[in-house]
Amino acid sequence: MKNIAFGQYYPAHSPLHAMDARMKVVLSVLYIVAAFLCKNVLSFAALLLSALLLLCLSRLPLRIVLRSLRPLFFIMLFTAMLNLFFSGGETVLVSFWRITIYVEGLYSALFMLVRILVLIFGTGVFLTYTTTPIALTDAIESLLSPLRILKVPVHEFAMMMSIALRFIPTLMEETAKIMNAQKARGVDFSSGGLIKRAKALVPILIPLIVSSFRRADELAMAMECRCYRGGKGRTRMTVPHLHAGDFAALALMLLFGVGILYLNRLGIGFTL
C-alpha cells in the first residue's frame, strides 16, 4: 500500500518541479486527452517517447515509478486480457477450442496497456510526484475560482481535497500497524477462501474507522483553535506566478497533441 503514488511527493530539482502547479494541472488534462487521441502504432510510439521525456525532465528514479505501478498490475493485465480475447478482427493469430485470438485483438490489447501505463505515469508526474499536495489544492482552487459566481464553495472543496491527500499516507501507515498488531494476535489474512479472507478484514476495518474518526475530531478541534473560518478573507504566504517557461510548456503540449493527430492521419500500421 505504501507503493501507491497518489498523494506522494518526491522532492527534486527539475524543470517540472519548478513549474506553476496551475499549469501542471492544465498540462495533465491535455496529456490525458492526447493519450486518448492515439490511434495507430506511430502515435502510441510518440506517446511512449513523451513518457520517457517526462521521466528525464522530472529527474525521478525509475524504480520509484515502476514500484508505484505494482499495485495496479492486475487491473492493467485484466484490461489487456479483455481486449485480447474479446476483440474481433480479420487475421487469426491463434485458435483453440472456442477461443480465437486475432492480430487486431493483440494490437488492441497492447495499445490499451500502453495507454493505461502512460496515463498513470503522466498524471503521477504532473500531479503528485512533482507537486506538493498544498500546491496542488491551491492550484485547483485557483482554477475553479470562477465558479464562485455560481455560489460554489471552491475553497471548502479544495480544503477537503488537501486534507484527503494529506491523510492518505497516514491512513496507509495506520492500516499497516493494525495489520501487524492483528497478526501478532494470531489473525491469518492469507489462508482460506474469499469469504474467510473478507471476514478476516473486520478486525482491521473497525479499528481503522475508529482511528479515522478520532483523527478527524482532533483535526477539527485544531482548526477551531486556530480560528479557521473558511476561505473568506484568507491570504496565502506564497503567491504563485506564471512564467515564460510555463507558457512554453503549454505550447509544446499543444504541439504534441497536433502531432498525435497528424500521425493518426498517416494511417501507418494497425489503426484502432
C-alpha positions as semicolon CSV with decimal commas, in nm:
position;residue;x (nm);y (nm);z (nm)
1;M;0,000;0,000;0,000
2;K;0,294;0,235;0,053
3;N;0,380;0,198;-0,316
4;I;0,069;0,384;-0,432
5;A;0,180;0,707;-0,600
6;F;-0,133;0,909;-0,526
7;G;-0,059;1,184;-0,277
8;Q;0,315;1,116;-0,261
9;Y;0,564;1,392;-0,342
10;Y;0,924;1,327;-0,444
11;P;1,148;1,629;-0,375
12;A;1,396;1,708;-0,652
13;H;1,532;1,996;-0,857
14;S;1,388;1,966;-1,205
15;P;1,205;2,181;-1,463
16;L;0,877;2,008;-1,377
17;H;0,919;2,072;-1,005
18;A;0,977;2,442;-1,075
19;M;0,663;2,484;-1,289
20;D;0,349;2,652;-1,162
21;A;0,103;2,398;-1,019
22;R;-0,190;2,550;-1,210
23;M;-0,014;2,497;-1,541
24;K;0,071;2,140;-1,443
25;V;-0,298;2,066;-1,383
26;V;-0,380;2,203;-1,730
27;L;-0,094;2,006;-1,887
28;S;-0,211;1,690;-1,715
29;V;-0,560;1,728;-1,864
30;L;-0,417;1,794;-2,211
31;Y;-0,185;1,494;-2,178
32;I;-0,481;1,269;-2,093
33;V;-0,667;1,399;-2,398
34;A;-0,362;1,334;-2,618
35;A;-0,335;0,979;-2,483
36;F;-0,695;0,907;-2,581
37;L;-0,639;1,057;-2,926
38;C;-0,375;0,796;-3,014
39;K;-0,499;0,553;-3,279
40;N;-0,206;0,378;-3,452
41;V;0,146;0,248;-3,393
42;L;0,320;0,577;-3,465
43;S;0,104;0,780;-3,229
44;F;0,146;0,528;-2,946
45;A;0,522;0,524;-3,007
46;A;0,524;0,904;-2,976
47;L;0,322;0,869;-2,655
48;L;0,582;0,632;-2,508
49;L;0,865;0,865;-2,610
50;S;0,686;1,153;-2,440
51;A;0,658;0,949;-2,119
52;L;1,034;0,881;-2,128
53;L;1,098;1,250;-2,189
54;L;0,882;1,341;-1,888
55;L;1,077;1,093;-1,677
56;C;1,404;1,262;-1,778
57;L;1,269;1,612;-1,717
58;S;1,129;1,523;-1,375
59;R;1,454;1,352;-1,265
60;L;1,258;1,082;-1,087
61;P;1,423;0,744;-1,018
62;L;1,279;0,481;-1,249
63;R;1,248;0,229;-0,963
64;I;1,008;0,456;-0,775
65;V;0,784;0,498;-1,077
66;L;0,782;0,125;-1,152
67;R;0,716;0,041;-0,787
68;S;0,409;0,265;-0,788
69;L;0,265;0,067;-1,081
70;R;0,285;-0,265;-0,895
71;P;-0,050;-0,236;-0,708
72;L;-0,224;-0,166;-1,041
73;F;-0,063;-0,452;-1,232
74;F;-0,368;-0,680;-1,200
75;I;-0,605;-0,413;-1,333
76;M;-0,380;-0,343;-1,632
77;L;-0,338;-0,713;-1,705
78;F;-0,711;-0,779;-1,675
79;T;-0,794;-0,493;-1,913
80;A;-0,536;-0,614;-2,165
81;M;-0,675;-0,970;-2,149
82;L;-1,028;-0,847;-2,214
83;N;-0,912;-0,665;-2,525
84;L;-0,705;-0,963;-2,636
85;F;-0,977;-1,229;-2,610
86;F;-1,289;-1,027;-2,691
87;S;-1,170;-0,805;-2,978
88;G;-1,267;-0,921;-3,324
89;G;-1,073;-0,891;-3,644
90;E;-0,988;-1,039;-3,982
91;T;-0,646;-1,203;-3,930
92;V;-0,648;-1,506;-3,698
93;L;-0,338;-1,536;-3,480
94;V;-0,425;-1,834;-3,256
95;S;-0,738;-2,051;-3,248
96;F;-0,806;-2,328;-2,999
97;W;-1,129;-2,475;-2,858
98;R;-1,378;-2,185;-2,853
99;I;-1,115;-1,914;-2,818
100;T;-0,988;-1,721;-3,118
101;I;-0,723;-1,453;-3,088
102;Y;-0,691;-1,208;-3,374
103;V;-0,394;-0,993;-3,467
104;E;-0,617;-0,689;-3,428
105;G;-0,702;-0,804;-3,075
106;L;-0,333;-0,832;-2,991
107;Y;-0,269;-0,478;-3,112
108;S;-0,574;-0,353;-2,922
109;A;-0,450;-0,517;-2,600
110;L;-0,101;-0,371;-2,641
111;F;-0,238;-0,025;-2,718
112;M;-0,468;-0,036;-2,417
113;L;-0,183;-0,144;-2,189
114;V;0,041;0,136;-2,316
115;R;-0,239;0,389;-2,276
116;I;-0,308;0,291;-1,914
117;L;0,062;0,292;-1,828
118;V;0,115;0,635;-1,978
119;L;-0,199;0,777;-1,817
120;I;-0,092;0,661;-1,472
121;F;0,264;0,775;-1,527
122;G;0,175;1,111;-1,679
123;T;-0,076;1,211;-1,413
124;G;0,163;1,090;-1,143
125;V;0,450;1,300;-1,279
126;F;0,242;1,615;-1,325
127;L;0,013;1,599;-1,021
128;T;0,178;1,405;-0,739
129;Y;0,550;1,332;-0,779
130;T;0,648;1,690;-0,873
131;T;0,373;1,886;-0,694
132;T;0,315;1,912;-0,322
133;P;-0,042;1,846;-0,201
134;I;-0,079;2,204;-0,076
135;A;0,034;2,349;-0,410
136;L;-0,197;2,112;-0,594
137;T;-0,505;2,208;-0,392
138;D;-0,422;2,580;-0,420
139;A;-0,395;2,534;-0,796
140;I;-0,732;2,360;-0,815
141;E;-0,888;2,634;-0,604
142;S;-0,743;2,899;-0,834
143;L;-0,861;2,723;-1,149
144;L;-1,211;2,674;-1,007
145;S;-1,238;3,027;-0,871
146;P;-1,478;3,142;-1,150
147;L;-1,733;2,901;-1,001
148;R;-1,765;3,133;-0,701
149;I;-2,003;3,337;-0,915
150;L;-2,241;3,040;-0,901
151;K;-2,204;3,024;-0,519
152;V;-1,993;2,707;-0,538
153;P;-1,780;2,666;-0,219
154;V;-1,450;2,638;-0,407
155;H;-1,226;2,693;-0,105
156;E;-1,404;2,430;0,104
157;F;-1,378;2,182;-0,183
158;A;-1,004;2,250;-0,216
159;M;-0,958;2,222;0,160
160;M;-1,129;1,882;0,167
161;M;-0,904;1,764;-0,116
162;S;-0,596;1,890;0,066
163;I;-0,694;1,705;0,384
164;A;-0,768;1,388;0,189
165;L;-0,431;1,399;0,013
166;R;-0,255;1,471;0,340
167;F;-0,407;1,176;0,525
168;I;-0,374;0,908;0,253
169;P;-0,017;0,814;0,362
170;T;-0,121;0,842;0,727
171;L;-0,412;0,602;0,686
172;M;-0,190;0,359;0,494
173;E;0,063;0,362;0,776
174;E;-0,216;0,317;1,030
175;T;-0,352;0,020;0,832
176;A;-0,009;-0,144;0,826
177;K;0,026;-0,101;1,204
178;I;-0,318;-0,250;1,269
179;M;-0,244;-0,547;1,040
180;N;0,086;-0,616;1,216
181;A;-0,086;-0,592;1,555
182;Q;-0,360;-0,835;1,446
183;K;-0,103;-1,075;1,302
184;A;0,077;-1,070;1,637
185;R;-0,254;-1,176;1,796
186;G;-0,282;-1,472;1,559
187;V;-0,512;-1,337;1,284
188;D;-0,446;-1,505;0,948
189;F;-0,508;-1,287;0,639
190;S;-0,360;-1,513;0,369
191;S;-0,526;-1,855;0,404
192;G;-0,879;-1,975;0,333
193;G;-1,135;-1,881;0,071
194;L;-1,263;-1,543;-0,034
195;I;-1,533;-1,526;0,236
196;K;-1,287;-1,620;0,509
197;R;-1,039;-1,356;0,396
198;A;-1,314;-1,095;0,385
199;K;-1,416;-1,180;0,741
200;A;-1,052;-1,153;0,847
201;L;-1,054;-0,788;0,737
202;V;-1,315;-0,695;1,000
203;P;-1,052;-0,669;1,280
204;I;-0,874;-0,417;1,055
205;L;-1,165;-0,206;0,935
206;I;-1,323;-0,140;1,275
207;P;-1,005;0,000;1,443
208;L;-0,923;0,192;1,123
209;I;-1,267;0,359;1,118
210;V;-1,243;0,445;1,487
211;S;-0,894;0,587;1,435
212;S;-1,012;0,791;1,135
213;F;-1,297;0,948;1,334
214;R;-1,059;1,027;1,618
215;R;-0,814;1,196;1,381
216;A;-1,097;1,392;1,217
217;D;-1,216;1,516;1,557
218;E;-0,862;1,619;1,656
219;L;-0,813;1,799;1,325
220;A;-1,145;1,987;1,360
221;M;-1,053;2,095;1,712
222;A;-0,709;2,212;1,596
223;M;-0,864;2,417;1,314
224;E;-1,110;2,578;1,554
225;C;-0,830;2,662;1,797
226;R;-0,650;2,840;1,512
227;C;-0,968;3,041;1,437
228;Y;-1,023;2,888;1,094
229;R;-1,346;3,025;0,946
230;G;-1,326;2,923;0,579
231;G;-1,177;3,093;0,278
232;K;-1,334;3,439;0,316
233;G;-1,054;3,694;0,360
234;R;-0,787;3,424;0,362
235;T;-0,448;3,507;0,210
236;R;-0,154;3,287;0,108
237;M;0,204;3,309;0,226
238;T;0,332;3,219;-0,124
239;V;0,152;3,367;-0,423
240;P;0,208;3,158;-0,741
241;H;0,307;3,326;-1,067
242;L;0,313;3,200;-1,424
243;H;0,644;3,236;-1,607
244;A;0,759;3,212;-1,967
245;G;0,863;2,851;-1,917
246;D;0,507;2,757;-1,818
247;F;0,362;2,902;-2,137
248;A;0,638;2,737;-2,339
249;A;0,541;2,400;-2,185
250;L;0,176;2,468;-2,275
251;A;0,274;2,543;-2,635
252;L;0,479;2,222;-2,653
253;M;0,188;2,019;-2,517
254;L;-0,049;2,167;-2,776
255;L;0,206;2,096;-3,046
256;F;0,232;1,739;-2,920
257;G;-0,144;1,698;-2,950
258;V;-0,137;1,830;-3,307
259;G;0,145;1,587;-3,383
260;I;-0,062;1,297;-3,249
261;L;-0,348;1,393;-3,481
262;Y;-0,109;1,414;-3,775
263;L;0,038;1,070;-3,701
264;N;-0,313;0,928;-3,681
265;R;-0,393;1,064;-4,027
266;L;-0,091;0,891;-4,179
267;G;-0,266;0,556;-4,128
268;I;0,059;0,357;-4,099
269;G;0,023;0,017;-3,932
270;F;-0,273;-0,107;-3,734
271;T;-0,531;0,163;-3,653
272;L;-0,794;0,144;-3,380
